Coordinates of C-alpha atoms in Angstrom, one line a residue:
Chain A
M1 CA 11.9 5.1 12.3
K2 CA 15.3 5.6 10.5
I3 CA 17.9 3.2 9.2
L4 CA 21.3 4.4 10.3
N5 CA 23.6 2.0 8.5
L6 CA 23.8 -1.1 6.5
H7 CA 26.3 -3.9 6.3
L8 CA 26.4 -6.4 3.4
N9 CA 28.3 -9.6 3.2
N10 CA 28.4 -11.8 0.1
F11 CA 25.0 -10.3 -0.9
R12 CA 24.6 -9.9 -4.7
N13 CA 27.7 -8.2 -6.0
Y14 CA 28.9 -7.0 -2.6
R15 CA 31.7 -8.8 -0.9
E16 CA 31.9 -6.9 2.4
T17 CA 30.5 -3.4 2.6
S18 CA 29.3 -1.0 5.3
I19 CA 27.5 2.3 4.7
S20 CA 26.2 5.0 7.0
F21 CA 23.0 6.7 6.0
S22 CA 21.5 10.1 6.3
K23 CA 18.2 10.2 8.3
S24 CA 16.6 12.0 5.4
I25 CA 17.7 11.6 1.8
N26 CA 20.2 9.0 0.5
I27 CA 21.0 8.9 -3.2
F28 CA 23.0 6.2 -5.0
I29 CA 24.5 7.2 -8.4
G30 CA 25.9 4.7 -10.8
D31 CA 25.7 3.1 -14.2
N32 CA 23.3 0.2 -14.8
A33 CA 24.1 -3.1 -13.3
Q34 CA 26.6 -1.8 -10.8
G35 CA 24.6 -2.7 -7.7
K36 CA 22.4 0.3 -6.8
T37 CA 19.1 -1.6 -6.7
N38 CA 20.8 -4.3 -4.6
I39 CA 21.1 -1.9 -1.7
L40 CA 17.4 -1.1 -1.8
E41 CA 16.7 -4.8 -2.1
A42 CA 18.8 -5.6 1.0
I43 CA 16.7 -3.0 3.0
H44 CA 13.5 -4.5 1.6
I45 CA 14.5 -8.0 2.8
L46 CA 15.3 -6.8 6.3
A47 CA 11.9 -5.1 6.4
T48 CA 9.6 -7.7 4.7
T49 CA 11.8 -10.9 4.6
K50 CA 11.3 -10.8 0.8
S51 CA 12.9 -9.2 -2.2
F52 CA 10.7 -6.9 -4.3
R53 CA 12.1 -8.5 -7.4
S54 CA 10.4 -11.8 -6.6
V55 CA 13.6 -13.9 -6.6
K56 CA 14.7 -16.7 -4.4
Y57 CA 17.3 -16.2 -1.7
E58 CA 19.7 -18.5 -3.4
N59 CA 19.8 -16.2 -6.4
M60 CA 20.9 -13.3 -4.3
L61 CA 24.1 -15.0 -3.2
K62 CA 27.3 -13.5 -4.5
H63 CA 28.8 -15.7 -7.2
D64 CA 30.4 -18.9 -5.9
E65 CA 29.4 -18.2 -2.3
N66 CA 27.0 -20.2 -0.2
S67 CA 25.9 -17.8 2.5
F68 CA 25.1 -14.1 2.8
R69 CA 24.5 -11.7 5.7
I70 CA 22.6 -8.4 5.8
E71 CA 22.6 -6.3 8.9
C72 CA 21.4 -2.8 9.8
E73 CA 21.0 -0.6 12.8
I74 CA 17.8 1.4 13.2
L75 CA 16.5 4.1 15.5
K76 CA 12.9 3.5 16.4
N77 CA 11.1 5.5 19.1
D78 CA 14.5 6.7 20.4
V79 CA 15.7 3.1 20.8
F80 CA 18.5 1.6 18.8
K81 CA 18.0 -1.9 17.3
K82 CA 20.1 -4.2 15.2
V83 CA 18.3 -6.2 12.6
K84 CA 20.1 -9.0 10.8
I85 CA 19.6 -11.9 8.5
N86 CA 21.9 -14.8 7.9
Y87 CA 21.2 -17.1 4.9
D88 CA 23.1 -20.2 4.0
L89 CA 21.2 -22.3 1.4
K90 CA 19.6 -24.3 4.2
N91 CA 18.3 -21.7 6.6
K92 CA 17.4 -18.1 6.7
L93 CA 17.7 -16.8 10.3
F94 CA 16.6 -13.4 11.5
F95 CA 18.0 -11.7 14.5
I96 CA 17.0 -8.6 16.4
N97 CA 19.7 -7.3 18.7
D98 CA 21.6 -10.6 18.0
K99 CA 18.7 -12.6 19.4
K100 CA 17.3 -15.2 17.0
I101 CA 13.7 -14.6 15.9
N102 CA 11.7 -17.8 15.5
K103 CA 8.6 -16.4 13.9
I104 CA 8.6 -14.4 10.7
S105 CA 5.7 -12.4 12.1
D106 CA 8.0 -11.0 14.8
I107 CA 10.3 -9.4 12.1
L108 CA 7.6 -7.7 10.0
G109 CA 6.6 -4.3 11.2
I110 CA 10.0 -3.5 12.8
I111 CA 11.0 -1.7 9.6
N112 CA 8.2 -0.5 7.4
V113 CA 9.1 0.2 3.8
S114 CA 7.4 1.1 0.6
I115 CA 9.1 0.6 -2.8
L116 CA 8.6 2.5 -5.9
C117 CA 10.2 0.9 -8.9
P118 CA 9.7 0.5 -12.7
E119 CA 8.2 -3.0 -12.1
D120 CA 5.3 -1.3 -10.3
I121 CA 3.7 -1.0 -13.7
Q122 CA 2.9 -4.7 -13.3
I123 CA 0.4 -3.7 -10.6
I124 CA -1.6 -2.2 -13.4
K125 CA -0.6 -4.4 -16.4
G126 CA 0.3 -7.7 -14.9
D127 CA -1.9 -10.6 -13.8
S128 CA -3.8 -10.6 -10.6
H129 CA -1.0 -12.1 -8.7
Y130 CA 0.9 -8.8 -8.8
R131 CA -2.1 -6.9 -7.3
R132 CA -2.6 -9.4 -4.6
R133 CA 1.1 -9.2 -3.7
F134 CA 0.9 -5.4 -3.6
I135 CA -1.8 -5.4 -1.0
D136 CA -0.5 -8.4 0.9
I137 CA 3.0 -6.9 1.4
A138 CA 1.4 -3.6 2.6
L139 CA -1.1 -5.3 4.9
C140 CA 1.4 -7.8 6.3
Q141 CA 3.6 -5.0 7.5
L142 CA 0.7 -3.3 9.2
D143 CA -1.4 -6.1 10.5
K144 CA 0.2 -9.1 12.1
V145 CA -3.1 -11.0 12.5
Y146 CA -3.5 -10.7 8.7
L147 CA 0.0 -12.0 8.2
I148 CA -0.4 -15.0 10.4
N149 CA -3.8 -15.8 8.8
L150 CA -2.1 -15.6 5.4
I151 CA 0.7 -17.9 6.4
E152 CA -1.8 -20.4 7.9
Y153 CA -4.0 -20.1 4.8
Q154 CA -1.1 -21.1 2.5
K155 CA -0.2 -24.0 4.8
V156 CA -3.8 -25.2 4.7
L157 CA -4.0 -24.8 1.0
R158 CA -0.8 -26.8 0.4
N159 CA -2.1 -29.6 2.7
K160 CA -5.4 -29.6 0.9
N161 CA -3.7 -29.9 -2.5
A162 CA -1.7 -32.8 -1.2
V163 CA -5.0 -34.5 -0.1
L164 CA -6.5 -33.9 -3.6
K165 CA -3.4 -35.4 -5.1
Y166 CA -3.7 -38.5 -2.9
I167 CA -7.4 -38.9 -3.6
R168 CA -6.6 -39.0 -7.3
I169 CA -4.2 -41.9 -6.9
G170 CA -6.5 -43.6 -4.5
R171 CA -4.4 -43.2 -1.4
A172 CA -6.8 -40.9 0.5
K173 CA -10.6 -40.8 1.0
E174 CA -12.8 -37.9 0.0
R175 CA -13.7 -37.2 3.6
E176 CA -10.1 -36.3 4.4
L177 CA -10.7 -33.1 2.4
E178 CA -13.2 -31.7 4.8
P179 CA -11.0 -30.6 7.8
W180 CA -9.0 -28.5 5.3
N181 CA -12.0 -27.0 3.6
T182 CA -13.4 -26.1 7.0
Q183 CA -10.2 -24.3 7.9
I184 CA -10.2 -22.5 4.5
I185 CA -13.6 -21.1 5.3
D186 CA -12.6 -20.0 8.8
I187 CA -9.4 -18.3 7.7
S188 CA -11.1 -16.8 4.6
R189 CA -13.4 -14.8 6.9
E190 CA -10.3 -13.0 8.4
I191 CA -8.5 -12.5 5.1
Y192 CA -11.7 -11.2 3.3
S193 CA -12.6 -8.6 5.9
R194 CA -9.1 -7.3 6.3
R195 CA -8.5 -7.0 2.5
R196 CA -11.9 -5.4 2.1
D197 CA -11.2 -2.8 4.9
F198 CA -7.7 -2.1 3.6
L199 CA -9.1 -1.4 0.1
I200 CA -11.6 1.0 1.5
D201 CA -8.7 2.9 3.1
L202 CA -6.5 2.6 0.0
N203 CA -9.2 4.0 -2.3
E204 CA -9.8 6.9 -0.1
K205 CA -6.1 7.8 0.0
N206 CA -5.7 7.2 -3.7
K207 CA -8.4 9.8 -4.5
K208 CA -6.1 12.4 -2.9
T209 CA -2.8 11.2 -4.2
S210 CA -4.1 10.7 -7.7
F211 CA -5.7 14.2 -7.8
F212 CA -2.4 15.6 -6.6
L213 CA -0.4 13.8 -9.3
S214 CA -2.6 14.4 -12.3
G215 CA -4.6 17.4 -11.2
E216 CA -7.6 15.7 -12.8
T217 CA -10.7 14.4 -11.2
E218 CA -10.7 11.1 -13.0
N219 CA -12.4 8.5 -10.9
I220 CA -9.9 5.7 -10.2
E221 CA -11.1 2.8 -8.1
I222 CA -9.5 -0.3 -7.0
K223 CA -12.2 -2.9 -6.8
Y224 CA -12.1 -6.0 -4.7
I225 CA -13.4 -8.8 -6.9
D226 CA -13.5 -11.6 -4.3
D227 CA -13.8 -15.2 -5.4
V228 CA -17.5 -15.6 -4.8
L229 CA -19.4 -12.3 -4.5
K230 CA -17.2 -10.7 -7.1
G231 CA -17.3 -7.5 -5.1
Q232 CA -21.1 -7.1 -5.4
T233 CA -21.6 -6.7 -1.7
S234 CA -19.1 -6.5 1.1
D235 CA -20.9 -8.3 3.9
V236 CA -18.7 -11.0 5.6
E237 CA -21.6 -13.3 6.4
E238 CA -22.9 -13.1 2.9
Y239 CA -19.4 -13.9 1.7
I240 CA -19.0 -16.9 3.9
K241 CA -22.4 -18.2 2.9
E242 CA -21.5 -18.0 -0.8
L243 CA -18.1 -19.5 -0.1
K244 CA -19.7 -22.5 1.5
I245 CA -22.0 -22.9 -1.5
K246 CA -19.1 -22.7 -3.9
Q247 CA -17.2 -25.3 -1.8
K248 CA -20.0 -27.8 -2.4
R249 CA -20.3 -26.9 -6.1
V250 CA -16.6 -27.3 -7.0
W251 CA -16.0 -30.4 -4.8
G252 CA -16.2 -32.8 -7.7
E253 CA -14.2 -30.7 -10.0
E254 CA -11.5 -30.1 -7.4
I255 CA -11.1 -33.9 -7.1
K256 CA -11.1 -34.4 -10.8
R257 CA -8.5 -31.7 -11.5
G258 CA -6.5 -32.0 -8.3
I259 CA -6.4 -28.3 -7.5
S260 CA -8.2 -26.0 -5.1
L261 CA -10.9 -24.0 -6.8
F262 CA -12.3 -21.7 -4.1
G263 CA -10.9 -19.3 -1.6
P264 CA -9.1 -15.9 -1.3
H265 CA -6.1 -17.2 -3.2
R266 CA -8.4 -16.6 -6.2
D267 CA -9.4 -13.1 -5.3
E268 CA -8.9 -10.5 -8.0
L269 CA -8.3 -6.8 -7.8
K270 CA -9.5 -4.7 -10.7
I271 CA -8.4 -1.1 -11.2
E272 CA -11.0 1.0 -13.0
I273 CA -10.7 4.5 -14.4
N274 CA -14.1 6.1 -14.9
G275 CA -15.7 2.6 -14.7
K276 CA -13.5 0.9 -17.2
N277 CA -10.6 -1.5 -16.6
I278 CA -7.4 0.5 -16.9
K279 CA -5.6 -2.5 -18.2
H280 CA -7.4 -2.1 -21.5
I281 CA -8.0 1.6 -21.9
G282 CA -5.2 3.5 -20.1
S283 CA -2.3 5.0 -22.0
Q284 CA 1.3 4.0 -21.0
G285 CA 1.7 7.4 -19.2
Q286 CA -1.6 7.1 -17.5
Q287 CA -0.9 3.6 -16.3
R288 CA 2.4 4.8 -14.8
T289 CA 0.8 7.7 -13.0
V290 CA -1.8 5.3 -11.5
A291 CA 1.0 3.0 -10.3
I292 CA 2.8 5.8 -8.6
S293 CA -0.4 7.1 -7.2
L294 CA -1.3 3.7 -5.7
R295 CA 2.1 3.4 -4.1
L296 CA 1.7 6.9 -2.5
A297 CA -1.7 5.9 -1.4
E298 CA -0.2 2.8 0.2
V299 CA 2.4 5.1 1.9
E300 CA -0.5 7.2 3.3
C301 CA -2.4 4.1 4.5
M302 CA 0.7 3.0 6.3
Y303 CA 1.0 6.4 7.9
A304 CA -2.7 6.4 8.9
R305 CA -2.4 3.0 10.6
S306 CA 1.0 3.2 12.2
G307 CA 1.4 6.9 12.8
E308 CA 4.7 6.9 11.0
Y309 CA 5.7 7.2 7.3
P310 CA 7.4 4.1 5.9
I311 CA 10.9 4.3 4.6
L312 CA 10.7 5.0 0.9
L313 CA 12.8 3.0 -1.5
I314 CA 12.7 4.8 -4.9
D315 CA 14.4 2.8 -7.6
D316 CA 15.1 4.5 -10.9
I317 CA 11.9 6.3 -11.3
F318 CA 12.6 9.7 -9.8
S319 CA 14.0 11.1 -13.1
E320 CA 10.8 10.3 -14.8
L321 CA 8.7 12.4 -12.5
D322 CA 7.7 15.9 -13.4
N323 CA 8.1 18.8 -11.0
K324 CA 4.7 18.4 -9.6
R325 CA 5.3 14.8 -8.7
K326 CA 8.7 15.5 -7.3
A327 CA 6.9 18.1 -5.1
Y328 CA 4.9 15.4 -3.5
F329 CA 8.1 13.6 -2.4
M330 CA 9.5 16.9 -1.1
E331 CA 6.4 17.3 1.0
L332 CA 6.9 13.8 2.4
L333 CA 10.5 14.8 3.2
N334 CA 9.2 17.8 5.1
R335 CA 7.2 15.3 7.1
N336 CA 10.4 13.6 8.2
T337 CA 10.4 10.6 5.9
Q338 CA 13.7 8.7 5.2
M339 CA 14.3 8.0 1.5
F340 CA 16.6 5.9 -0.6
L341 CA 16.9 6.8 -4.3
T342 CA 18.8 5.5 -7.2
G343 CA 19.7 7.1 -10.5
T344 CA 22.4 7.2 -13.2
R345 CA 23.2 10.9 -13.1
V346 CA 23.4 13.7 -10.5
D347 CA 21.2 16.0 -12.6
E348 CA 18.3 13.6 -12.1
F349 CA 18.0 15.0 -8.6
P350 CA 18.2 18.8 -9.3
T351 CA 16.8 20.2 -6.1
I352 CA 17.5 17.5 -3.5
F353 CA 21.1 16.4 -4.4
N354 CA 22.7 19.1 -2.3
Q355 CA 20.9 18.2 0.9
A356 CA 21.3 14.4 0.4
A357 CA 23.9 11.9 1.5
T358 CA 25.3 10.8 -1.9
F359 CA 27.1 7.6 -2.8
K360 CA 28.8 6.5 -6.0
I361 CA 28.2 2.8 -6.9
N362 CA 30.7 1.1 -9.1
Q363 CA 30.9 -2.7 -9.6
G364 CA 29.9 -3.5 -6.0
S365 CA 31.9 -0.8 -4.3
I366 CA 30.4 2.2 -2.6
D367 CA 32.1 5.5 -2.2
D368 CA 31.0 9.0 -1.1
Y369 CA 30.0 10.9 -4.2
G370 CA 31.3 14.2 -2.9
K371 CA 29.6 17.4 -4.0
Chain B
M1 CA 34.8 -32.5 13.7
D2 CA 37.4 -34.4 11.8
Y3 CA 39.9 -34.1 14.7
F4 CA 38.0 -36.9 16.4
S5 CA 38.3 -40.3 14.8
G6 CA 38.1 -43.9 16.0
I7 CA 36.3 -44.7 19.2
L8 CA 35.9 -41.1 20.5
G9 CA 34.7 -40.0 17.1
R10 CA 32.1 -42.6 17.0
L11 CA 30.8 -41.7 20.5
I12 CA 30.6 -38.1 19.5
D13 CA 28.7 -39.0 16.3
E14 CA 26.2 -41.1 18.3
L15 CA 25.6 -38.4 20.8
G16 CA 25.2 -35.9 18.1
R17 CA 22.2 -37.8 16.7
M18 CA 20.1 -36.8 19.7
P19 CA 17.6 -33.9 19.3
G20 CA 18.9 -30.6 20.5
I21 CA 22.5 -31.9 20.6
G22 CA 24.9 -30.1 18.1
P23 CA 28.5 -31.0 17.5
K24 CA 29.8 -28.9 20.4
A25 CA 27.4 -30.3 22.9
A26 CA 28.1 -33.8 21.7
Q27 CA 31.8 -33.2 22.3
R28 CA 31.1 -31.9 25.8
L29 CA 29.0 -34.9 26.7
A30 CA 31.6 -37.3 25.3
F31 CA 34.4 -35.7 27.4
F32 CA 32.1 -35.8 30.4
L33 CA 31.5 -39.5 30.0
L34 CA 35.2 -40.2 29.7
R35 CA 35.9 -38.4 33.0
Q36 CA 33.3 -40.5 34.9
D37 CA 33.9 -43.8 36.7
A38 CA 33.2 -46.9 34.7
A39 CA 30.3 -47.7 37.0
V40 CA 28.5 -44.4 36.3
V41 CA 28.8 -44.9 32.6
Q42 CA 27.6 -48.5 33.0
Q43 CA 24.5 -47.2 34.9
L44 CA 23.7 -44.8 32.1
A45 CA 24.1 -47.5 29.5
N46 CA 21.9 -49.9 31.5
A47 CA 19.2 -47.3 32.0
M48 CA 19.1 -46.7 28.2
L49 CA 19.0 -50.3 27.3
E50 CA 16.4 -51.2 30.0
A51 CA 14.2 -48.3 29.0
K52 CA 14.4 -49.4 25.3
A53 CA 13.7 -53.0 26.2
K54 CA 10.9 -52.5 28.6
I55 CA 9.0 -49.4 27.7
R56 CA 6.5 -49.8 24.9
P57 CA 3.2 -48.3 23.9
C58 CA 0.3 -49.0 26.1
A59 CA -2.1 -51.5 24.5
D60 CA -5.1 -49.2 25.1
C61 CA -3.9 -45.6 24.8
F62 CA -0.4 -45.8 23.3
F63 CA 1.1 -43.8 26.1
L64 CA 4.4 -45.2 27.4
A65 CA 4.0 -48.3 29.5
E66 CA 6.3 -50.6 31.3
G67 CA 3.9 -53.6 31.1
E68 CA 0.9 -54.3 28.9
R69 CA -0.9 -51.2 30.1
C70 CA 0.3 -47.8 31.2
H71 CA 0.0 -46.6 34.8
I72 CA -2.9 -44.3 33.9
C73 CA -5.0 -46.9 32.1
S74 CA -4.5 -49.4 34.9
D75 CA -5.4 -46.9 37.7
P76 CA -9.0 -47.7 38.8
R77 CA -9.4 -44.2 40.2
R78 CA -9.3 -42.6 36.8
D79 CA -12.6 -41.6 35.3
A80 CA -13.2 -43.8 32.3
R81 CA -16.0 -41.6 31.0
L82 CA -13.5 -38.9 29.9
L83 CA -11.0 -39.4 27.1
C84 CA -8.4 -36.8 26.2
V85 CA -6.9 -37.2 22.7
V86 CA -3.3 -35.9 22.3
E87 CA -0.7 -36.0 19.5
D88 CA 2.3 -37.3 21.4
P89 CA 3.2 -39.1 24.6
K90 CA 5.0 -35.9 25.7
D91 CA 1.6 -34.2 25.8
V92 CA 0.3 -36.6 28.4
F93 CA 3.0 -35.4 30.7
S94 CA 1.9 -31.8 30.1
M95 CA -1.7 -32.6 31.0
E96 CA -0.7 -34.8 34.0
R97 CA 1.5 -32.0 35.4
T98 CA -1.7 -30.0 36.0
R99 CA -3.1 -32.7 38.3
E100 CA -6.4 -31.3 37.2
Y101 CA -7.5 -34.0 34.7
R102 CA -8.7 -37.3 36.1
G103 CA -9.8 -39.1 32.9
L104 CA -8.0 -41.3 30.5
Y105 CA -5.9 -40.6 27.4
H106 CA -5.5 -41.6 23.8
V107 CA -2.2 -40.8 22.0
L108 CA -2.6 -40.5 18.2
M109 CA 1.1 -40.7 17.5
G110 CA 1.0 -37.7 15.2
T111 CA -1.4 -35.4 13.4
L112 CA -2.9 -35.4 9.9
S113 CA -0.3 -33.8 7.7
P114 CA -0.9 -34.6 4.0
L115 CA 2.2 -32.6 3.0
D116 CA 4.3 -35.1 5.0
G117 CA 2.3 -38.0 3.6
I118 CA 0.5 -38.6 6.9
G119 CA -3.1 -39.6 6.7
P120 CA -5.7 -41.1 9.1
D121 CA -4.3 -44.6 8.6
D122 CA -0.9 -43.6 9.9
L123 CA -2.4 -42.4 13.2
K124 CA -4.1 -44.4 16.0
I125 CA -7.6 -43.3 14.9
A126 CA -9.0 -46.8 14.2
E127 CA -7.9 -47.8 17.7
L128 CA -9.6 -44.8 19.1
L129 CA -12.9 -45.6 17.4
K130 CA -12.7 -49.1 18.7
R131 CA -12.2 -47.9 22.2
L132 CA -15.2 -45.5 21.9
Q133 CA -17.4 -48.3 20.6
A134 CA -16.8 -50.2 23.8
G135 CA -19.2 -47.6 25.2
H136 CA -17.8 -46.2 28.5
V137 CA -16.7 -42.8 27.1
Q138 CA -19.1 -39.9 27.3
E139 CA -16.8 -37.1 26.4
V140 CA -13.8 -36.8 24.1
I141 CA -11.5 -33.8 24.7
V142 CA -9.4 -33.1 21.7
A143 CA -6.1 -31.6 22.9
T144 CA -4.1 -31.5 19.6
N145 CA -1.9 -28.5 19.0
Q146 CA -3.4 -25.2 17.9
D147 CA -1.7 -25.3 14.5
V148 CA -3.4 -26.1 11.1
E149 CA -2.5 -29.8 11.4
G150 CA -3.8 -30.1 14.9
E151 CA -6.9 -28.2 14.0
A152 CA -7.5 -30.5 10.9
T153 CA -7.1 -33.5 13.1
A154 CA -9.6 -32.2 15.6
L155 CA -12.1 -31.4 12.9
Y156 CA -11.6 -34.9 11.3
L157 CA -12.1 -36.7 14.7
N158 CA -15.2 -34.6 15.4
K159 CA -16.9 -35.8 12.2
L160 CA -16.1 -39.4 13.1
I161 CA -17.0 -39.3 16.8
K162 CA -20.2 -37.1 16.9
P163 CA -22.3 -39.8 15.1
L164 CA -21.5 -42.1 18.0
G165 CA -23.5 -39.9 20.3
I166 CA -20.4 -38.9 22.3
R167 CA -19.7 -35.3 23.3
V168 CA -16.6 -33.8 21.5
T169 CA -14.8 -30.8 23.0
R170 CA -11.7 -28.9 22.1
L171 CA -9.2 -27.2 24.5
A172 CA -9.9 -23.5 24.6
S173 CA -7.3 -21.2 23.0
G174 CA -6.6 -17.8 24.6
L175 CA -4.4 -15.8 26.8
P176 CA -1.9 -17.4 29.1
A177 CA -3.0 -17.5 32.8
G178 CA -1.5 -14.6 34.8
G179 CA -0.4 -13.2 31.5
D180 CA -0.3 -9.5 30.9
L181 CA -2.3 -8.4 27.9
E182 CA 0.6 -6.2 27.0
Y183 CA 2.9 -9.1 26.4
A184 CA 0.6 -11.4 24.5
D185 CA 1.2 -11.6 20.7
D186 CA -1.4 -10.2 18.3
I187 CA -2.8 -13.5 17.1
T188 CA -3.3 -14.8 20.6
I189 CA -5.2 -11.7 21.5
S190 CA -7.2 -11.8 18.3
R191 CA -8.2 -15.4 19.0
A192 CA -8.9 -14.8 22.6
L193 CA -11.2 -12.0 21.5
G194 CA -13.0 -14.4 19.1
G195 CA -13.5 -16.9 21.9
R196 CA -14.6 -14.4 24.6
R197 CA -17.3 -15.5 27.0
E198 CA -20.0 -13.7 28.9
L199 CA -19.4 -13.1 32.6
E200 CA -22.1 -14.7 34.7

């Protein structure tokens, strides 16, 4: 799958811009805050419906505008497709070949992407929300059933929290909680087993990518610390049994505090290096390496499941990589992967600049860089 | 839109309130009405007024009725042992189109949806229980939608009805009839797989 071109209208600092891409490497050069990352962000939105910078749509509007449009043409399995989003403060509408798409689940999986950016360090250092988000975005692109379960789960959870709120003010009875709890348990079964299986894959791939990056045989493991078994066993029935026990145990406290206290929204992911939490013992450099290694493992998982490498969006970090790490990306290039990279100077891309399509970004305008 | 003011503007505004009718369609309808004979427009207006005046919820099942009871509840050939619970009067039409179902209905007039502030007291649940306590019904078929609100409503009703000794069933979810597996979406296939049955 390749992205052939991109059209932006009132998105971030772009008024009206069209770019044609190379099917292999695309490099965007420019000073800071000129709009390089915005291009990667636009691609990420078309692929996943979300920005990787966790911002709201309204904050991606060009100043003083109230709608934006992002559009691209892709070539997938020898078929051309047009993917488009229109946003106007009230609605976000997605289109494939100008036909409106009603379900978000029909957009995900059309374009698969993986992003490597400086913020990835949060997967290691940040709170558990960043790690859940990391696996959720990868899994949602690969597994529609997971995506739909996740959307339903969030809907059930919001409804349950509303009931809890009403119980507190005496406008609902305790028995109204039960239908939502029953659904939480049902959906948790799907979410748990899919997260568990994905993490098995991810760990296996990460062993390879991490060895490649560091050359060391450190034992890095991403542990699934689920809400009830805390990762002790990985049997679904056991998990459901414990979840039901916890549901009964926290019932009173949920009502007292007005929040949901059990379920996969409380799952944790712990990253260990030789059995110790990397958050506490890893050096800055080590943590960075693990973040990159996890991203590459994600890329390999996506390849293993879909038979195709995702499009790589590499924001700002290429210059930090040593030659060995750069070699990994070169290897991916040889395997026909399309890449989009950003940087401030040409000499950050010593070996690949000459074979890339290069663009100069300056205050929201895009020009060919020339060689 | 501002080109139209006065009487025509008001007509377009009124038509534009209807579901599925945008500004363009409202204009088209307005011009259509203007082109018709006065008698045709009168007929339409009468039909709307008459429907509004005479159609009200059935006293038993809350489906649309022209008198006290709807034509289904007052049909002696219907099987009073079966009761199908639906969200909306529209759903009764869907079920009736099949000509397969011969029991009675109960329209809830919505689903549990705490996010929208809708709880059990906002639905026709108390009325349902009262009907069931009369004792003719042997099976309740819950035919609410297959979304999280429809499912919550079904689960909630099950808890209330089971203790009355009445069988509670739920419409099966699965592949569309005559449907090609190739064209079914992933979640439908996944759920159909979960609800698979043994061949006899």
